[in-house]
Every structure is written in C-alpha cells, then in structure tokens.
CSV table of C-alpha atoms and ligand atoms in Angstrom, one decimal:
chain,number,residue,atom,x,y,z
A,1,UNK,CA,67.2,-23.6,-80.8
A,2,UNK,CA,67.3,-20.9,-78.0
A,3,UNK,CA,66.0,-22.2,-74.8
A,4,UNK,CA,63.8,-19.6,-72.8
A,5,UNK,CA,63.9,-20.0,-68.9
A,6,UNK,CA,61.8,-18.4,-66.2
A,7,UNK,CA,64.0,-15.6,-65.8
A,8,UNK,CA,65.4,-15.1,-69.4
A,9,UNK,CA,65.0,-11.5,-71.0
A,10,UNK,CA,62.7,-13.0,-73.7
A,11,UNK,CA,60.3,-14.4,-70.8
A,12,UNK,CA,60.4,-11.1,-68.8
A,13,UNK,CA,59.4,-8.9,-71.9
A,14,UNK,CA,55.9,-8.3,-72.3
A,15,UNK,CA,53.9,-9.4,-75.6
A,16,UNK,CA,54.1,-6.5,-78.1
A,17,UNK,CA,50.5,-6.1,-79.1
A,18,UNK,CA,49.4,-2.2,-80.1
A,19,UNK,CA,45.9,-2.8,-79.4
A,20,UNK,CA,45.0,-2.3,-75.8
A,21,UNK,CA,42.7,-5.6,-76.0
A,22,UNK,CA,40.8,-7.6,-78.5
A,23,UNK,CA,37.9,-8.3,-76.1
A,24,UNK,CA,34.6,-7.1,-77.3
A,25,UNK,CA,32.5,-7.7,-74.1
A,26,UNK,CA,32.1,-5.3,-71.3
A,27,UNK,CA,35.4,-6.3,-69.5
A,28,UNK,CA,35.5,-2.8,-67.7
A,29,UNK,CA,32.5,-3.6,-65.6
A,30,UNK,CA,34.3,-5.8,-63.0
A,31,UNK,CA,37.0,-3.4,-62.1
A,32,UNK,CA,34.5,-0.4,-62.3
A,33,UNK,CA,32.0,-2.2,-59.8
A,34,UNK,CA,35.0,-3.2,-57.7
A,35,UNK,CA,36.3,0.3,-57.5
A,36,UNK,CA,32.8,1.7,-56.6
A,37,UNK,CA,32.1,-0.8,-53.8
A,38,UNK,CA,35.7,-0.9,-52.2
A,39,UNK,CA,35.8,2.9,-52.3
A,40,UNK,CA,32.2,3.2,-50.5
A,41,UNK,CA,33.4,0.4,-47.9
A,42,UNK,CA,36.5,2.7,-47.3
A,43,UNK,CA,34.6,5.9,-46.9
A,44,UNK,CA,32.3,4.2,-44.7
A,45,UNK,CA,35.2,2.6,-42.5
A,46,UNK,CA,36.9,5.9,-42.3
A,47,UNK,CA,33.7,7.7,-40.9
A,48,UNK,CA,33.1,4.8,-38.5
A,49,UNK,CA,36.7,4.8,-36.9
A,50,UNK,CA,36.3,8.6,-35.9
A,51,UNK,CA,32.3,8.2,-34.9
A,52,UNK,CA,31.9,7.9,-31.0
A,53,UNK,CA,28.5,6.0,-30.9
A,54,UNK,CA,30.0,2.7,-31.2
A,55,UNK,CA,28.3,1.2,-28.1
A,56,UNK,CA,24.7,0.9,-26.9
A,57,UNK,CA,24.1,-2.0,-24.4
A,58,UNK,CA,23.8,-4.8,-25.4
A,59,UNK,CA,25.1,-4.0,-28.9
A,60,UNK,CA,28.6,-3.2,-29.9
A,61,UNK,CA,29.7,-1.9,-33.2
A,62,UNK,CA,32.0,-4.6,-35.1
A,63,UNK,CA,34.5,-1.8,-36.3
A,64,UNK,CA,35.1,-0.9,-32.6
A,65,UNK,CA,35.4,-4.3,-31.1
A,66,UNK,CA,37.2,-5.3,-29.0
A,67,UNK,CA,37.2,-2.0,-27.4
A,68,UNK,CA,40.7,-1.8,-25.5
A,69,UNK,CA,41.0,1.8,-24.3
A,70,UNK,CA,40.2,3.3,-20.9
A,71,UNK,CA,37.7,5.7,-23.0
A,72,UNK,CA,35.4,2.6,-23.7
A,73,UNK,CA,32.5,2.4,-21.6
A,74,UNK,CA,33.0,-0.1,-18.9
A,75,UNK,CA,30.2,-2.4,-20.3
A,76,UNK,CA,31.6,-2.5,-23.9
A,77,UNK,CA,35.1,-3.8,-22.7
A,78,UNK,CA,35.7,-7.6,-23.5
A,79,UNK,CA,36.0,-9.1,-20.2
A,80,UNK,CA,36.7,-5.6,-18.3
A,81,UNK,CA,39.9,-5.5,-20.3
A,82,UNK,CA,41.4,-1.9,-21.0
A,83,UNK,CA,45.3,-2.3,-21.4
A,84,UNK,CA,45.5,1.1,-23.2
A,85,UNK,CA,45.3,3.8,-20.5
A,86,UNK,CA,44.3,7.4,-20.3
A,87,UNK,CA,47.3,8.4,-22.4
A,88,UNK,CA,45.6,6.9,-25.3
A,89,UNK,CA,43.1,9.5,-26.5
A,90,UNK,CA,42.6,8.6,-30.2
A,91,UNK,CA,39.3,6.5,-31.2
A,92,UNK,CA,39.5,3.1,-29.8
A,93,UNK,CA,38.6,1.5,-33.2
A,94,UNK,CA,42.1,2.6,-34.5
A,95,UNK,CA,43.7,0.1,-32.2
A,96,UNK,CA,42.2,-2.9,-33.7
A,97,UNK,CA,41.6,-1.6,-37.2
A,98,UNK,CA,44.9,-3.2,-38.7
A,99,UNK,CA,44.1,-6.6,-37.8
A,100,UNK,CA,40.8,-7.1,-39.9
A,101,UNK,CA,41.9,-4.6,-42.5
A,102,UNK,CA,45.4,-6.3,-42.9
A,103,UNK,CA,43.5,-9.6,-43.1
A,104,UNK,CA,41.3,-8.4,-46.1
A,105,UNK,CA,44.0,-6.2,-47.9
A,106,UNK,CA,46.3,-9.1,-48.0
A,107,UNK,CA,43.4,-11.9,-49.0
A,108,UNK,CA,43.9,-13.6,-52.2
A,109,UNK,CA,40.5,-12.5,-53.6
A,110,UNK,CA,40.8,-8.9,-52.5
A,111,UNK,CA,44.4,-8.7,-54.1
A,112,UNK,CA,42.9,-9.9,-57.3
A,113,UNK,CA,39.9,-7.5,-57.0
A,114,UNK,CA,41.9,-4.4,-56.3
A,115,UNK,CA,44.9,-5.0,-58.5
A,116,UNK,CA,42.2,-4.8,-61.2
A,117,UNK,CA,40.0,-2.2,-59.8
A,118,UNK,CA,42.5,0.2,-58.3
A,119,UNK,CA,45.8,-0.4,-59.9
A,120,UNK,CA,44.5,-1.7,-63.4
A,121,UNK,CA,47.3,-4.3,-63.3
A,122,UNK,CA,46.0,-5.6,-65.6
A,123,UNK,CA,42.2,-4.4,-65.3
A,124,UNK,CA,40.9,-7.7,-66.9
A,125,UNK,CA,42.2,-10.9,-68.5
A,126,UNK,CA,43.6,-10.2,-72.2
A,127,UNK,CA,43.6,-6.5,-71.5
A,128,UNK,CA,46.6,-4.6,-71.5
A,129,UNK,CA,47.8,-2.6,-68.5
A,130,UNK,CA,49.2,0.8,-68.4
A,131,UNK,CA,52.2,0.0,-66.3
A,132,UNK,CA,55.2,-0.7,-68.3
A,133,UNK,CA,57.1,-3.2,-66.0
A,134,UNK,CA,55.6,-6.2,-64.0
A,135,UNK,CA,57.2,-7.9,-61.3
A,136,UNK,CA,54.4,-9.6,-59.6
A,137,UNK,CA,54.5,-10.3,-56.0
A,138,UNK,CA,58.1,-11.4,-56.1
A,139,UNK,CA,59.8,-8.4,-54.7
A,140,UNK,CA,59.2,-5.5,-52.2
A,141,UNK,CA,56.7,-4.0,-51.6
A,142,UNK,CA,54.3,-6.7,-52.8
A,143,UNK,CA,56.3,-9.6,-51.5
A,144,UNK,CA,55.1,-8.3,-48.2
A,145,UNK,CA,51.5,-9.9,-49.0
A,146,UNK,CA,53.1,-13.0,-47.8
A,147,UNK,CA,52.0,-12.1,-44.2
A,148,UNK,CA,48.7,-12.9,-44.9
A,149,UNK,CA,49.1,-16.4,-43.0
A,150,UNK,CA,49.7,-14.4,-39.9
A,151,UNK,CA,46.8,-12.1,-40.5
A,152,UNK,CA,44.7,-15.1,-40.4
A,153,UNK,CA,45.6,-16.2,-37.0
A,154,UNK,CA,44.7,-12.6,-35.9
A,155,UNK,CA,41.5,-12.9,-37.9
A,156,UNK,CA,40.5,-16.1,-35.7
A,157,UNK,CA,40.5,-14.0,-32.6
A,158,UNK,CA,38.7,-11.2,-34.3
A,159,UNK,CA,35.7,-13.5,-35.1
A,160,UNK,CA,35.9,-15.0,-31.8
A,161,UNK,CA,35.4,-11.4,-30.3
A,162,UNK,CA,32.4,-10.9,-32.8
A,163,UNK,CA,31.0,-14.1,-31.8
A,164,UNK,CA,31.2,-13.1,-28.0
A,165,UNK,CA,29.6,-9.8,-28.9
A,166,UNK,CA,26.5,-11.6,-30.6
A,167,UNK,CA,26.3,-13.8,-27.5
A,168,UNK,CA,26.2,-10.9,-25.1
A,169,UNK,CA,23.6,-9.1,-27.4
A,170,UNK,CA,21.6,-12.6,-27.4
A,171,UNK,CA,21.8,-12.5,-23.4
A,172,UNK,CA,21.1,-8.8,-23.3
A,173,UNK,CA,18.1,-8.5,-25.8
A,174,UNK,CA,17.2,-12.0,-27.2
A,175,UNK,CA,14.3,-10.5,-29.2
A,176,UNK,CA,16.2,-7.4,-30.8
A,177,UNK,CA,16.8,-6.9,-34.4
A,178,UNK,CA,20.2,-5.9,-33.6
A,179,UNK,CA,20.9,-9.1,-31.9
A,180,UNK,CA,20.1,-11.2,-35.0
A,181,UNK,CA,22.1,-8.9,-37.3
A,182,UNK,CA,25.2,-9.2,-35.0
A,183,UNK,CA,24.6,-13.1,-35.0
A,184,UNK,CA,24.4,-13.2,-38.7
A,185,UNK,CA,27.5,-11.2,-39.1
A,186,UNK,CA,29.5,-13.1,-36.7
A,187,UNK,CA,28.4,-16.2,-38.6
A,188,UNK,CA,29.4,-14.8,-42.0
A,189,UNK,CA,32.9,-13.0,-40.7
A,190,UNK,CA,33.8,-16.6,-39.1
A,191,UNK,CA,32.7,-18.5,-42.4
A,192,UNK,CA,35.0,-15.9,-44.5
A,193,UNK,CA,37.9,-16.7,-42.1
A,194,UNK,CA,37.6,-20.4,-42.3
A,195,UNK,CA,37.3,-20.2,-46.1
A,196,UNK,CA,40.7,-18.6,-46.1
A,197,UNK,CA,43.3,-20.2,-48.5
A,198,UNK,CA,45.8,-20.0,-45.6
A,199,UNK,CA,43.2,-21.9,-43.5
A,200,UNK,CA,43.1,-24.6,-46.0
A,201,UNK,CA,46.8,-25.1,-46.1
A,202,UNK,CA,47.1,-25.1,-42.3
A,203,UNK,CA,44.3,-27.6,-41.9
A,204,UNK,CA,45.9,-30.4,-43.9
A,205,UNK,CA,48.0,-28.8,-46.8
A,206,UNK,CA,51.2,-30.6,-45.7
A,207,UNK,CA,50.0,-34.0,-45.2
A,208,UNK,CA,51.3,-36.8,-47.4
A,209,UNK,CA,48.7,-39.2,-45.9
A,210,UNK,CA,45.0,-38.2,-45.5
A,211,UNK,CA,44.3,-41.8,-44.3
A,212,UNK,CA,46.6,-41.4,-41.3
A,213,UNK,CA,44.9,-38.1,-40.2
A,214,UNK,CA,41.2,-38.7,-40.7
A,215,UNK,CA,40.2,-35.7,-38.3
A,216,UNK,CA,42.4,-33.3,-40.5
A,217,UNK,CA,41.4,-34.6,-43.4
A,218,UNK,CA,37.7,-34.0,-42.3
A,219,UNK,CA,38.4,-30.5,-41.5
A,220,UNK,CA,40.3,-30.0,-44.9
A,221,UNK,CA,37.1,-31.2,-46.5
A,222,UNK,CA,34.8,-28.8,-44.8
A,223,UNK,CA,37.4,-25.8,-45.3
A,224,UNK,CA,37.6,-26.8,-48.9
A,225,UNK,CA,33.9,-26.6,-49.4
A,226,UNK,CA,33.8,-23.0,-47.9
A,227,UNK,CA,37.1,-22.2,-49.8
A,228,UNK,CA,35.3,-22.6,-53.2
A,229,UNK,CA,32.8,-19.9,-52.1
A,230,UNK,CA,35.7,-17.6,-50.8
A,231,UNK,CA,34.9,-14.7,-53.2
A,232,UNK,CA,31.4,-14.6,-52.3
A,233,UNK,CA,31.9,-15.0,-48.4
A,234,UNK,CA,34.5,-12.1,-48.8
A,235,UNK,CA,31.9,-9.9,-50.3
A,236,UNK,CA,29.0,-10.8,-48.3
A,237,UNK,CA,30.9,-10.5,-45.0
A,238,UNK,CA,32.0,-7.2,-46.1
A,239,UNK,CA,28.5,-5.9,-46.4
A,240,UNK,CA,27.5,-7.6,-43.3
A,241,UNK,CA,30.2,-6.1,-41.3
A,242,UNK,CA,29.4,-2.7,-42.7
A,243,UNK,CA,25.6,-3.3,-42.3
A,244,UNK,CA,25.8,-4.5,-38.7
A,245,UNK,CA,28.1,-1.7,-37.7
A,246,UNK,CA,25.9,1.0,-39.2
A,247,UNK,CA,22.9,-0.7,-37.6
A,248,UNK,CA,24.3,-0.3,-34.1
A,249,UNK,CA,25.5,3.1,-34.5
A,250,UNK,CA,22.0,4.3,-35.8
A,251,UNK,CA,20.7,2.7,-32.3
A,252,UNK,CA,23.3,4.3,-30.5
A,253,UNK,CA,22.3,7.7,-32.0
A,254,UNK,CA,18.6,7.2,-31.3
A,255,UNK,CA,17.7,7.1,-35.1
A,256,UNK,CA,16.7,3.6,-34.6
A,257,UNK,CA,14.8,3.0,-31.3
A,258,UNK,CA,14.3,0.1,-28.9
A,259,UNK,CA,12.4,-2.1,-28.0
A,260,UNK,CA,12.4,-3.4,-31.6
A,261,UNK,CA,15.9,-2.3,-32.5
B,301,LIG,FE1,41.2,-14.5,-48.6
B,301,LIG,FE2,42.9,-15.8,-46.9
B,301,LIG,S1,42.8,-15.9,-49.0
B,301,LIG,S2,41.1,-14.4,-46.3
C-alpha cells in the first residue's frame, strides 16, 4: 500500500468536490459581519490618524498615544519626551501606529477572522475557497506572521502607556466621563494583551515541572483563563479603543463639553 507523507503530492492536492459546500446553514454570516466590522475599524483608524484633535487636557486619544513628535502639545507628551524633532511633519499617530496595528494584524484570532472575511481562505469550515493553491503560513509572505511574539512585547509597552494616560486623566478630572472611558479602555486593552497566546507561552509554555515554578504556574493559570476569552477580548477591546479615541476627539472638538465630559 502507498504511504502518504505530509509533503507527498497526494497530501498537497485539494479534495476534488464539485459543490462549493454541502453546508445548509448561514455560514456566510461570520465572514460578512467580520468584513463589515473590520472595514469600519480601518476607515475610522485612517480618519483618526490624520485628525489633529487628539488631545484635550487631561485626555489623550489612544490612537495618538504616546505622542512622540515636537508638534505634540507639551502636556500631551509622555514624561515630556519628544524624540522626533521639527523635521517630522507627518501626524504623530503615524509614528506608533505600526505597533498596535502589527500586534492585531498578526494575532491568531484576527488572522482567522480576516483570512475568512477578506481573503475567503477559506470563508468558513467546509466551504471551498476561490484560490487554487493553499500553502498556509509555511512560506513567504505569511511566514512573517511569526513575528507576532515580538509585537506582543511592544503591545505590553503600549498597554502601559494607555494605563498612564488613564491615571493622568483620573488625576486631572476624577469625575469626568472621559476619565472612566479611558480607564475602561486601558483595562480592556491590557486584558487583551495578557490573553495573547504568546503571553501564555512566555509565561510557562516551556516548563517541564510546574511544581518547581509555582509563581509562573499561577501566572500561567491566570493567563490561560484570559486566553480562553481571547476572541471576545480582541473584539471588545477593538470597540473600546475606537470608542475612547472618538470620545476624546469629540471633547477636543467641543462637540461634547466639560464639566461632564
Ligand atoms: Fe491574539 Fe497574541 S494571539 S494577541
């Protein structure tokens, strides 16, 4: 009998089924809703990056934080830090956009979602895809998704910055609605970051004996519980960061007014 190995031609061929799918449920809903939500997020993020009303003391819009250019109002800078001099004239948000964007773009959950919703690869389980070849993430360019663990380290820093912004808002305006919106967003962003699969692996993924590492074991247990909710946290934190960002900009534009803001 002929053996098929992982790389044999027989294994690399796709199943020859004429019907696109035998599923009779509304399998198209998930990719369609994903496409609509992610497109809305991308449109908002593009607008926000070029919008200049990202700061109104003591609130800082998350999409532009940390503000690292000399064009940032002095109060908005993180510990007064502005390493990008006058030569930098593009929106400050562009400087840091790549870190949270790269983290989400390479996230396991988002990969599943946009492979289905945007690339239809495949659009759903048991539904044939329009592409003739499938090479997975085993070669260029998708093998680059492996950089996710490095984006995780950057996301820790971004989460910390958002937490600092929330504390600054709390000190500056303890009863403001915006303060509590920024606090809720910082908590959700950090929970999403901690629920990352890379975080779970880094915490204790390579240990052979949990009993010899009780602290790491406990941390792993906590991260594992969050990890079970990773998809939910990915989506909720996406809405929270967009909502918090929009709220600060509306206050900065004078559309929502203090003292209740
Ligand atoms: Fe989703 Fe790491 S797997 S953030």
